[in-house]
Short mmCIF file of C-alpha atoms in Angstrom, two decimals:
data_model
loop_
_atom_site.label_atom_id
_atom_site.label_comp_id
_atom_site.label_asym_id
_atom_site.label_seq_id
_atom_site.Cartn_x
_atom_site.Cartn_y
_atom_site.Cartn_z
CA UNK R 87 36.97 -39.86 24.04
CA UNK R 88 39.41 -37.45 22.37
CA UNK R 89 39.02 -33.72 21.86
CA UNK R 90 38.88 -34.28 18.10
CA UNK R 91 35.86 -36.59 18.29
CA UNK R 92 33.98 -34.32 20.70
CA UNK R 93 34.71 -31.23 18.58
CA UNK R 94 33.64 -33.06 15.40
CA UNK R 95 30.31 -34.09 16.92
CA UNK R 96 29.70 -30.55 18.24
CA UNK R 97 30.44 -29.07 14.80
CA UNK R 98 28.11 -31.65 13.23
CA UNK R 99 25.27 -30.75 15.61
CA UNK R 100 25.74 -27.01 14.94
CA UNK R 101 25.74 -27.76 11.20
CA UNK R 102 22.47 -29.70 11.55
CA UNK R 103 20.93 -26.74 13.37
CA UNK R 104 22.24 -24.38 10.66
CA UNK R 105 20.75 -26.62 7.96
CA UNK R 106 17.27 -26.43 9.47
CA UNK R 107 17.49 -22.67 10.09
CA UNK R 108 18.65 -21.98 6.53
CA UNK R 109 16.00 -24.34 5.15
CA UNK R 110 13.14 -22.71 7.04
CA UNK R 111 14.04 -19.08 6.30
CA UNK R 112 14.91 -19.72 2.66
CA UNK R 113 11.69 -21.57 1.87
CA UNK R 114 9.35 -19.01 3.42
CA UNK R 115 11.33 -16.15 1.79
CA UNK R 116 11.45 -17.64 -1.71
CA UNK R 117 9.55 -15.84 -4.45
CA UNK R 118 7.07 -18.00 -6.29
CA UNK R 119 7.80 -16.28 -9.60
CA UNK R 120 11.48 -17.23 -9.45
CA UNK R 121 10.72 -20.80 -8.44
CA UNK R 122 8.16 -21.03 -11.25
CA UNK R 123 10.79 -19.85 -13.75
CA UNK R 124 13.24 -22.48 -12.47
CA UNK R 125 10.55 -25.17 -12.63
CA UNK R 126 9.79 -24.25 -16.25
CA UNK R 127 13.48 -24.73 -17.02
CA UNK R 128 13.23 -28.30 -15.73
CA UNK R 129 14.32 -27.93 -12.10
CA UNK R 130 12.19 -30.53 -10.28
CA UNK R 131 13.25 -29.37 -6.84
CA UNK R 132 12.00 -25.87 -7.64
CA UNK R 133 8.71 -27.41 -8.76
CA UNK R 134 8.39 -29.28 -5.46
CA UNK R 135 9.12 -26.12 -3.47
CA UNK R 136 6.59 -24.19 -5.55
CA UNK R 137 3.87 -26.75 -4.83
CA UNK R 138 4.82 -26.55 -1.15
CA UNK R 139 4.37 -22.78 -1.08
CA UNK R 140 0.97 -23.10 -2.72
CA UNK R 141 -0.27 -25.45 0.01
CA UNK R 142 -0.21 -23.75 3.45
CA UNK R 143 -0.77 -27.07 5.25
CA UNK R 144 2.29 -28.62 3.59
CA UNK R 145 4.34 -25.50 4.25
CA UNK R 146 3.39 -25.70 7.93
CA UNK R 147 4.57 -29.33 7.95
CA UNK R 148 7.96 -28.27 6.64
CA UNK R 149 8.23 -25.41 9.15
CA UNK R 150 7.26 -27.78 11.97
CA UNK R 151 9.91 -30.26 10.80
CA UNK R 152 12.53 -27.50 10.78
CA UNK R 153 11.55 -26.35 14.25
CA UNK R 154 11.72 -29.90 15.57
CA UNK R 155 15.14 -30.35 13.96
CA UNK R 156 16.39 -27.08 15.50
CA UNK R 157 15.04 -28.00 18.94
CA UNK R 158 16.42 -31.55 18.94
CA UNK R 159 19.86 -30.55 17.66
CA UNK R 160 20.07 -27.76 20.28
CA UNK R 161 19.08 -30.11 23.11
CA UNK R 162 21.55 -32.79 22.02
CA UNK R 163 24.30 -30.19 21.59
CA UNK R 164 23.79 -28.84 25.10
CA UNK R 165 23.57 -32.24 26.74
CA UNK R 166 26.38 -33.92 24.79
CA UNK R 167 28.73 -30.96 24.64
CA UNK R 168 28.63 -30.02 28.30
CA UNK R 169 28.91 -33.60 29.57
CA UNK R 170 31.79 -34.66 27.31
CA UNK R 171 33.81 -31.46 27.56
CA UNK R 172 33.59 -31.68 31.36
CA UNK R 173 34.76 -35.29 31.09
CA UNK R 174 37.77 -34.16 29.05
CA UNK R 175 38.60 -31.60 31.73
CA UNK R 176 38.23 -34.21 34.51
CA UNK R 177 41.97 -35.10 34.79
CA UNK R 178 42.76 -31.46 35.37
CA UNK R 179 39.92 -30.82 37.83
CA UNK R 180 40.80 -33.93 39.83
CA UNK R 181 44.17 -32.40 40.64
CA UNK R 182 42.49 -29.44 42.33
CA UNK R 183 41.88 -29.47 46.06
CA UNK R 184 38.47 -30.93 47.01
CA UNK R 185 37.41 -27.65 48.60
CA UNK R 186 37.77 -25.80 45.28
CA UNK R 187 36.67 -28.63 43.01
CA UNK R 188 32.92 -27.91 43.25
CA UNK R 189 33.37 -24.21 42.46
CA UNK R 190 35.70 -25.01 39.56
CA UNK R 191 33.26 -27.58 38.20
CA UNK R 192 30.41 -25.03 38.32
CA UNK R 193 32.51 -22.33 36.67
CA UNK R 194 33.53 -24.73 33.91
CA UNK R 195 29.91 -25.79 33.35
CA UNK R 196 28.81 -22.17 32.97
CA UNK R 197 31.74 -21.35 30.65
CA UNK R 198 31.05 -24.41 28.47
CA UNK R 199 27.34 -23.59 28.30
CA UNK R 200 28.00 -19.97 27.31
CA UNK R 201 30.58 -21.01 24.70
CA UNK R 202 28.28 -23.61 23.15
CA UNK R 203 25.39 -21.13 23.17
CA UNK R 204 27.51 -18.48 21.47
CA UNK R 205 28.67 -20.92 18.79
CA UNK R 206 25.10 -22.14 18.31
CA UNK R 207 23.67 -18.63 17.96
CA UNK R 208 26.43 -17.40 15.65
CA UNK R 209 27.04 -20.38 13.37
CA UNK R 210 23.79 -22.26 13.87
CA UNK R 211 21.30 -19.35 13.79
CA UNK R 212 22.47 -15.92 12.60
CA UNK R 213 24.78 -16.84 9.72
CA UNK R 214 22.48 -19.48 8.13
CA UNK R 215 19.45 -17.21 8.63
CA UNK R 216 21.14 -14.37 6.73
CA UNK R 217 22.28 -16.73 3.98
CA UNK R 218 18.72 -18.06 3.65
CA UNK R 219 17.28 -14.55 3.45
CA UNK R 220 19.92 -13.24 1.03
CA UNK R 221 19.82 -16.22 -1.35
CA UNK R 222 16.40 -17.76 -0.66
CA UNK R 223 15.72 -19.78 -3.83
CA UNK R 224 19.27 -21.12 -4.13
CA UNK R 225 19.44 -22.09 -0.44
CA UNK R 226 15.96 -23.62 -0.51
CA UNK R 227 16.94 -25.85 -3.43
CA UNK R 228 20.19 -26.94 -1.73
CA UNK R 229 18.40 -27.86 1.51
CA UNK R 230 15.25 -29.29 -0.10
CA UNK R 231 16.29 -32.97 0.06
CA UNK R 232 17.09 -32.77 3.77
CA UNK R 233 13.82 -30.95 4.43
CA UNK R 234 11.82 -33.55 2.51
CA UNK R 235 13.32 -36.46 4.46
CA UNK R 236 12.82 -34.57 7.74
CA UNK R 237 9.12 -34.14 6.96
CA UNK R 238 8.84 -37.91 6.56
CA UNK R 239 11.02 -38.73 9.58
CA UNK R 240 9.27 -36.33 11.96
CA UNK R 241 5.76 -36.99 10.65
CA UNK R 242 4.50 -38.70 13.87
CA UNK R 243 5.85 -35.86 16.03
CA UNK R 244 4.49 -33.22 13.64
CA UNK R 245 1.06 -34.85 13.74
CA UNK R 246 1.19 -35.06 17.56
CA UNK R 247 2.30 -31.48 18.19
CA UNK R 248 0.13 -29.88 15.49
CA UNK R 249 -2.91 -31.81 16.69
CA UNK R 250 -2.23 -30.90 20.32
CA UNK R 251 -1.77 -27.20 19.51
CA UNK R 252 -4.99 -27.06 17.47
CA UNK R 253 -6.90 -28.80 20.26
CA UNK R 254 -5.59 -26.34 22.85
CA UNK R 255 -6.44 -23.39 20.61
CA UNK R 256 -10.01 -24.62 20.22
CA UNK R 257 -10.30 -25.08 23.98
CA UNK R 258 -9.14 -21.48 24.41
CA UNK R 259 -11.73 -20.30 21.88
CA UNK R 260 -9.23 -19.42 19.14
CA UNK R 261 -9.50 -20.60 15.56
CA UNK R 262 -6.42 -22.46 14.26
CA UNK R 263 -5.07 -21.03 11.02
CA UNK R 264 -2.27 -21.98 8.72
CA UNK R 265 0.89 -20.43 10.11
CA UNK R 266 2.11 -19.01 6.82
CA UNK R 267 -1.23 -18.48 5.08
CA UNK R 268 -1.28 -14.81 6.07
CA UNK R 269 -3.27 -12.48 3.88
CA UNK R 270 -2.06 -8.88 3.99
CA UNK R 271 -4.58 -6.11 4.56
CA UNK R 272 -4.42 -3.03 2.30
CA UNK R 273 -2.82 -1.02 5.13
CA UNK R 274 -0.13 -3.70 5.52
CA UNK R 275 0.49 -3.65 1.78
CA UNK R 276 0.97 0.13 1.95
CA UNK R 277 3.61 -0.38 4.67
CA UNK R 278 5.31 -3.07 2.57
CA UNK R 279 5.36 -0.76 -0.45
CA UNK R 280 6.83 2.11 1.59
CA UNK R 281 9.47 -0.21 3.07
CA UNK R 282 10.35 -1.40 -0.44
CA UNK R 283 10.71 2.24 -1.52
CA UNK R 284 12.96 2.97 1.48
CA UNK R 285 15.04 -0.09 0.59
CA UNK R 286 15.53 1.12 -2.97
CA UNK R 287 13.49 -1.66 -4.62
CA UNK R 288 10.68 0.59 -5.88
CA UNK R 289 11.01 3.93 -7.63
CA UNK R 290 9.19 7.02 -6.38
CA UNK R 291 6.60 6.97 -9.17
CA UNK R 292 5.90 3.25 -8.67
CA UNK R 293 5.45 3.78 -4.94
CA UNK R 294 3.04 6.68 -5.49
CA UNK R 295 0.94 4.69 -7.96
CA UNK R 296 0.66 1.68 -5.65
CA UNK R 297 -0.06 3.69 -2.50
CA UNK R 298 -2.59 6.00 -4.21
CA UNK R 299 -4.41 3.01 -5.70
CA UNK R 300 -4.73 1.41 -2.28
CA UNK R 301 -5.67 4.69 -0.58
CA UNK R 302 -8.49 5.30 -3.09
CA UNK R 303 -10.78 3.18 -0.91
CA UNK R 304 -10.55 5.83 1.85
CA UNK R 305 -11.79 8.63 -0.41
CA UNK R 306 -15.43 9.49 -1.09
CA UNK R 307 -17.24 10.98 -4.07
CA UNK R 308 -17.51 14.29 -2.17
CA UNK R 309 -13.76 14.31 -1.66
CA UNK R 310 -12.78 13.79 -5.33
CA UNK R 311 -15.62 15.61 -7.13
CA UNK R 312 -15.49 18.92 -8.94
CA UNK R 313 -17.80 21.09 -6.76
CA UNK R 314 -20.91 22.62 -8.30
CA UNK R 315 -19.55 26.16 -8.20
CA UNK R 316 -16.79 25.08 -10.62
CA UNK R 317 -19.04 23.03 -12.88
CA UNK R 318 -19.86 24.20 -16.38
CA UNK R 319 -23.50 23.35 -17.14
CA UNK R 320 -26.28 24.81 -19.26
CA UNK R 321 -30.07 24.73 -19.70
CA UNK R 322 -31.23 21.98 -22.01
CA UNK R 323 -33.11 24.45 -24.24
CA UNK R 324 -29.98 26.38 -25.26
CA UNK R 325 -29.05 26.30 -28.94
CA UNK R 326 -26.30 24.15 -30.34
CA UNK R 327 -24.20 27.21 -31.19
CA UNK R 328 -24.50 28.60 -27.66
CA UNK R 329 -23.40 25.30 -26.14
CA UNK R 330 -20.45 25.03 -28.53
CA UNK R 331 -19.41 28.55 -27.58
CA UNK R 332 -19.68 27.63 -23.89
CA UNK R 333 -17.56 24.49 -24.28
CA UNK R 334 -15.01 26.33 -26.41
CA UNK R 335 -14.27 28.58 -23.44
CA UNK R 336 -14.04 25.73 -20.91
CA UNK R 337 -11.57 22.86 -20.36
CA UNK R 338 -14.36 20.25 -20.60
CA UNK R 339 -15.57 18.09 -23.46
CA UNK R 340 -18.82 17.01 -21.74
CA UNK R 341 -21.51 19.47 -20.72
CA UNK R 342 -24.25 18.62 -18.17
CA UNK R 343 -27.69 19.91 -19.19
CA UNK R 344 -30.45 20.85 -16.77
CA UNK R 345 -34.06 21.92 -16.60
CA UNK R 346 -35.00 24.85 -14.34
CA UNK R 347 -31.67 24.91 -12.43
CA UNK R 348 -28.47 22.93 -11.86
CA UNK R 349 -30.18 20.80 -9.20
CA UNK R 350 -32.29 19.24 -11.97
CA UNK R 351 -29.71 17.80 -14.36
CA UNK R 352 -31.35 15.63 -17.03
CA UNK R 353 -28.38 14.53 -19.12
CA UNK R 354 -25.20 15.68 -20.78
CA UNK R 355 -23.93 16.33 -24.27
CA UNK R 356 -20.46 15.67 -25.69
CA UNK R 357 -18.73 18.28 -27.81
CA UNK R 358 -18.54 15.75 -30.64
CA UNK R 359 -22.33 15.41 -30.52
CA UNK R 360 -22.68 19.17 -30.82
CA UNK R 361 -20.23 19.36 -33.71
CA UNK R 362 -22.07 16.54 -35.47
CA UNK R 363 -25.40 18.27 -34.85
CA UNK R 364 -24.04 21.55 -36.14
CA UNK R 365 -22.63 19.84 -39.24
CA UNK R 366 -25.90 18.02 -39.99
CA UNK R 367 -27.85 21.24 -39.66
CA UNK R 368 -25.52 22.94 -42.10
CA UNK R 369 -25.50 20.15 -44.68
CA UNK R 370 -28.96 18.57 -44.43
CA UNK R 371 -31.65 20.01 -46.73
CA UNK R 372 -34.46 21.75 -44.96
CA UNK R 373 -37.68 19.77 -44.90
CA UNK R 374 -40.80 21.16 -43.29
CA UNK R 375 -42.14 17.66 -42.60
CA UNK R 376 -38.97 16.58 -40.77
CA UNK R 377 -38.60 18.03 -37.26
CA UNK R 378 -35.41 20.07 -36.86
CA UNK R 379 -32.47 18.42 -35.14
CA UNK R 380 -32.29 19.54 -31.49
CA UNK R 381 -29.82 19.45 -28.64
CA UNK R 382 -32.25 17.34 -26.63
CA UNK R 383 -32.17 14.65 -29.33
CA UNK R 384 -28.36 14.48 -29.00
CA UNK R 385 -28.41 14.45 -25.20
CA UNK R 386 -27.02 11.38 -23.46
CA UNK R 387 -28.36 9.94 -20.18
CA UNK R 388 -26.40 10.82 -17.07
CA UNK R 389 -25.80 8.68 -13.96
CA UNK R 390 -25.97 9.87 -10.35
CA UNK R 391 -24.02 8.79 -7.26
CA UNK R 392 -24.35 9.89 -3.61
CA UNK R 393 -21.56 12.04 -2.22
CA UNK R 394 -20.84 9.43 0.49
CA UNK R 395 -20.07 6.65 -2.01
CA UNK R 396 -16.40 5.51 -1.77
CA UNK R 397 -14.32 6.70 -4.73
CA UNK R 398 -13.29 3.12 -5.41
CA UNK R 399 -16.94 2.17 -5.88
CA UNK R 400 -17.51 5.25 -8.05
CA UNK R 401 -14.76 4.03 -10.39
CA UNK R 402 -16.27 0.53 -10.48
CA UNK R 403 -19.72 2.02 -11.16
CA UNK R 404 -18.42 4.17 -14.01
CA UNK R 405 -16.62 1.21 -15.57
CA UNK R 406 -19.72 -0.96 -15.30
CA UNK R 407 -22.01 1.73 -16.72
CA UNK R 408 -19.42 2.78 -19.31
CA UNK R 409 -19.69 6.40 -18.19
CA UNK R 410 -16.98 9.06 -18.24
CA UNK R 411 -19.04 11.49 -16.17
CA UNK R 412 -21.35 11.12 -13.17
CA UNK R 413 -23.24 13.71 -11.15
CA UNK R 414 -22.76 13.69 -7.37
CA UNK R 415 -25.86 14.29 -5.26
CA UNK R 416 -25.89 15.72 -1.76
CA UNK R 417 -28.05 14.41 1.07
CA UNK R 418 -31.00 16.54 -0.08
CA UNK R 419 -30.92 15.28 -3.66
CA UNK R 420 -29.38 18.44 -5.06
CA UNK R 421 -26.28 18.61 -7.23
CA UNK R 422 -23.11 18.62 -5.14
CA UNK R 423 -20.69 18.33 -8.05
CA UNK R 424 -19.54 16.02 -10.79
CA UNK R 425 -16.82 13.40 -11.25
CA UNK R 426 -15.02 12.50 -14.45
CA UNK R 427 -12.74 9.57 -15.15
CA UNK R 428 -9.88 12.06 -15.23
CA UNK R 429 -10.64 13.10 -11.64
CA UNK R 430 -10.34 9.49 -10.46
CA UNK R 431 -7.19 8.88 -12.49
CA UNK R 432 -5.61 11.96 -10.92
CA UNK R 433 -6.28 10.49 -7.48
CA UNK R 434 -4.04 7.58 -8.53
CA UNK R 435 -1.36 9.07 -10.76
CA UNK R 436 -1.42 12.60 -9.39
CA UNK R 437 -2.69 15.75 -11.06
CA UNK R 438 -1.81 16.03 -14.71
CA UNK R 439 -2.54 18.86 -17.09
CA UNK R 440 -3.26 18.76 -20.79
CA UNK R 441 -3.09 21.56 -23.35
CA UNK R 442 -6.53 22.80 -22.24
CA UNK R 443 -5.70 23.10 -18.54
CA UNK R 444 -4.61 26.70 -18.43
CA UNK R 445 -5.28 27.36 -14.76
CA UNK R 446 -2.78 27.49 -11.93
CA UNK R 447 -1.32 24.17 -10.72
CA UNK R 448 -2.81 22.69 -7.57
CA UNK R 449 0.46 23.18 -5.67
CA UNK R 450 3.53 25.09 -6.79
CA UNK R 451 6.82 25.53 -4.96
CA UNK R 452 8.13 29.00 -5.82
CA UNK R 453 11.85 29.93 -6.04
CA UNK R 454 11.54 31.94 -2.81
CA UNK R 455 10.70 28.69 -0.98
CA UNK R 456 7.00 29.41 -0.46
CA UNK R 457 4.43 26.80 -1.47
CA UNK R 458 1.44 28.20 -3.35
CA UNK R 459 -1.70 26.11 -2.94
CA UNK R 460 -4.93 26.47 -4.90
CA UNK R 461 -8.00 27.07 -2.76
CA UNK R 462 -9.84 24.03 -4.09
CA UNK R 463 -7.09 21.62 -2.98
CA UNK R 464 -8.38 19.20 -0.36
CA UNK R 465 -7.43 20.28 3.15
CA UNK R 466 -6.58 16.67 3.98
CA UNK R 467 -4.06 16.55 1.11
CA UNK R 468 -2.29 19.65 2.39
CA UNK R 469 -2.30 18.29 5.95
CA UNK R 470 -0.82 15.02 4.71
CA UNK R 471 1.94 16.82 2.81
CA UNK R 472 2.81 18.99 5.82
CA UNK R 473 2.45 16.05 8.25
CA UNK R 474 0.08 18.07 10.45
CA UNK R 475 -3.50 17.69 11.59
CA UNK R 476 -6.12 20.37 10.91
CA UNK R 477 -9.14 20.64 13.18
CA UNK R 478 -11.77 20.54 10.44
CA UNK R 479 -15.50 20.64 11.13
CA UNK R 480 -17.23 20.86 7.75
CA UNK R 481 -14.68 22.27 5.30
CA UNK R 482 -13.27 20.01 2.58
CA UNK R 483 -10.91 22.41 0.82
CA UNK R 484 -8.14 24.79 1.82
CA UNK R 485 -10.42 27.70 0.91
CA UNK R 486 -13.20 26.34 3.09
CA UNK R 487 -10.75 25.68 5.92
CA UNK R 488 -9.51 29.29 6.00
CA UNK R 489 -13.03 30.74 5.78
CA UNK R 490 -14.22 28.32 8.48
CA UNK R 491 -11.41 29.42 10.81
CA UNK R 492 -11.92 33.15 10.18
CA UNK R 493 -15.69 33.08 9.96
CA UNK R 494 -15.57 35.41 6.95
CA UNK R 495 -13.98 35.86 3.54
CA UNK R 496 -10.40 37.11 4.10
CA UNK R 497 -8.58 39.91 2.30
CA UNK R 498 -5.61 39.41 -0.03
CA UNK R 499 -2.41 39.41 2.02
CA UNK R 500 -4.18 38.43 5.24
CA UNK R 501 -2.46 35.70 7.26
CA UNK R 502 -4.00 33.09 9.51
CA UNK R 503 -2.44 30.51 11.83
CA UNK R 504 -4.07 27.08 11.70
CA UNK R 505 -2.29 24.92 14.23
CA UNK R 506 1.43 25.15 13.43
CA UNK R 507 0.81 26.33 9.85
CA UNK R 508 0.64 30.01 8.83
CA UNK R 509 -1.30 30.56 5.60
CA UNK R 510 -1.23 33.80 3.62
CA UNK R 511 -4.09 34.58 1.24
CA UNK R 512 -2.68 35.42 -2.20
CA UNK R 513 -5.74 35.50 -4.47
CA UNK R 514 -9.49 35.97 -4.03
CA UNK R 515 -11.98 34.82 -6.67
CA UNK R 516 -15.43 36.28 -5.98
CA UNK R 517 -16.64 34.54 -2.82
CA UNK R 518 -13.84 32.02 -2.43
CA UNK R 519 -10.10 31.92 -1.98
CA UNK R 520 -8.14 31.42 -5.19
CA UNK R 521 -4.73 30.62 -3.74
CA UNK R 522 -2.83 30.70 -0.47
CA UNK R 523 0.86 30.37 0.28
CA UNK R 524 2.92 29.07 3.18
CA UNK R 525 6.52 28.59 4.23
CA UNK R 526 7.82 24.99 4.26
CA UNK R 527 10.31 23.73 6.82
CA UNK R 528 13.17 21.45 5.79
CA UNK R 529 11.30 18.18 6.38
CA UNK R 530 8.24 19.44 4.50
CA UNK R 531 10.43 20.56 1.60
CA UNK R 532 12.01 17.10 1.42
CA UNK R 533 8.55 15.52 1.47
CA UNK R 534 7.48 17.82 -1.36
CA UNK R 535 10.54 16.85 -3.42
CA UNK R 536 9.85 13.17 -2.72
CA UNK R 537 6.27 13.43 -4.00
CA UNK R 538 6.30 16.12 -6.66
CA UNK R 539 9.91 17.09 -7.30
#
């Protein structure tokens, strides 16, 4: 047998291996949306591949066929290549002295095996794998016919090996699952999104929206609520004019109403309801037999949620009940705070301010490089930005964290070290901290620019 024939058969076997490798990687990497678009344009092969991807059992059959093809071509290549190349070298080895012939034969066998393995890995594995991953749909369509015939040809072996593996798994107490029917958990999706951002596929804003939406399930009502000391509420027996004056000096459009105290909220009133009530009082003729229009008659029912309820469920509850405001109750049934739709949206899209939000921003990077943080910012959010861990017992906010560490209300200008972070108190508002500031290192500054820059 000539060198040309042996080389041709070796190249053919490597090409067969490359075909199966490219076919497997391209099919499992193909995007269904692209295949669906091709199928709509009349590409029948794309339609077949799309149906394959939608049926995990059929996809496993194709993968099994590819793996069988790769294994068989590799075995045949090793057996045929080594035996026939050694045979071609036989005239030369026969001329060597018998004492050295065995050593030469062994050295040649090892060299041939290493050469064939290198060619197989390079041209039969790595190159076709990268082609399949870089051009998945195109490669899958080009190799589809060969894959389809292989599934038919190897069907008995596929049935035998798949059946044997499932039987062994059951004997070991494991449940067989479809190899490629993997469902990603939310945490895995977050990692995929962050990898896509690092690879330049997703923009910063898109990444933040996706990650924040998925992370919402980790938050609770207590974590996202406006605490009771920042709520604007009023007794239900106040006059319409008083309530309008109160709302005019606040950033809110809905006002919770209570009896006795804020722990006994009975409803809320919208500023439009108050304006309508005020207008009707001004324009309606007075009639002694008709009871005067009251704030209580314009009051709307309010819904309550426990502070431990996940924020994701709070959003679902508010959508179902068609509510833009809910009151959060603590473990004793008292008012812990309130949540608006805007609060939940800000957890997803980040804090946004309208023309009525005149207060300081939650976080502000000053020209001198110091980060100013509002006291009501969640301590966990600051820790996440700084990539540090705070030892928190009961505090939820930065203000609570500082007071918890000091055991008292600090003075303006006072500094405190919490772990590796040094916070300086910049503003005090009555019995709580208004704002603190801290110095960012280079990595923290880059993280700030990535999120808020």
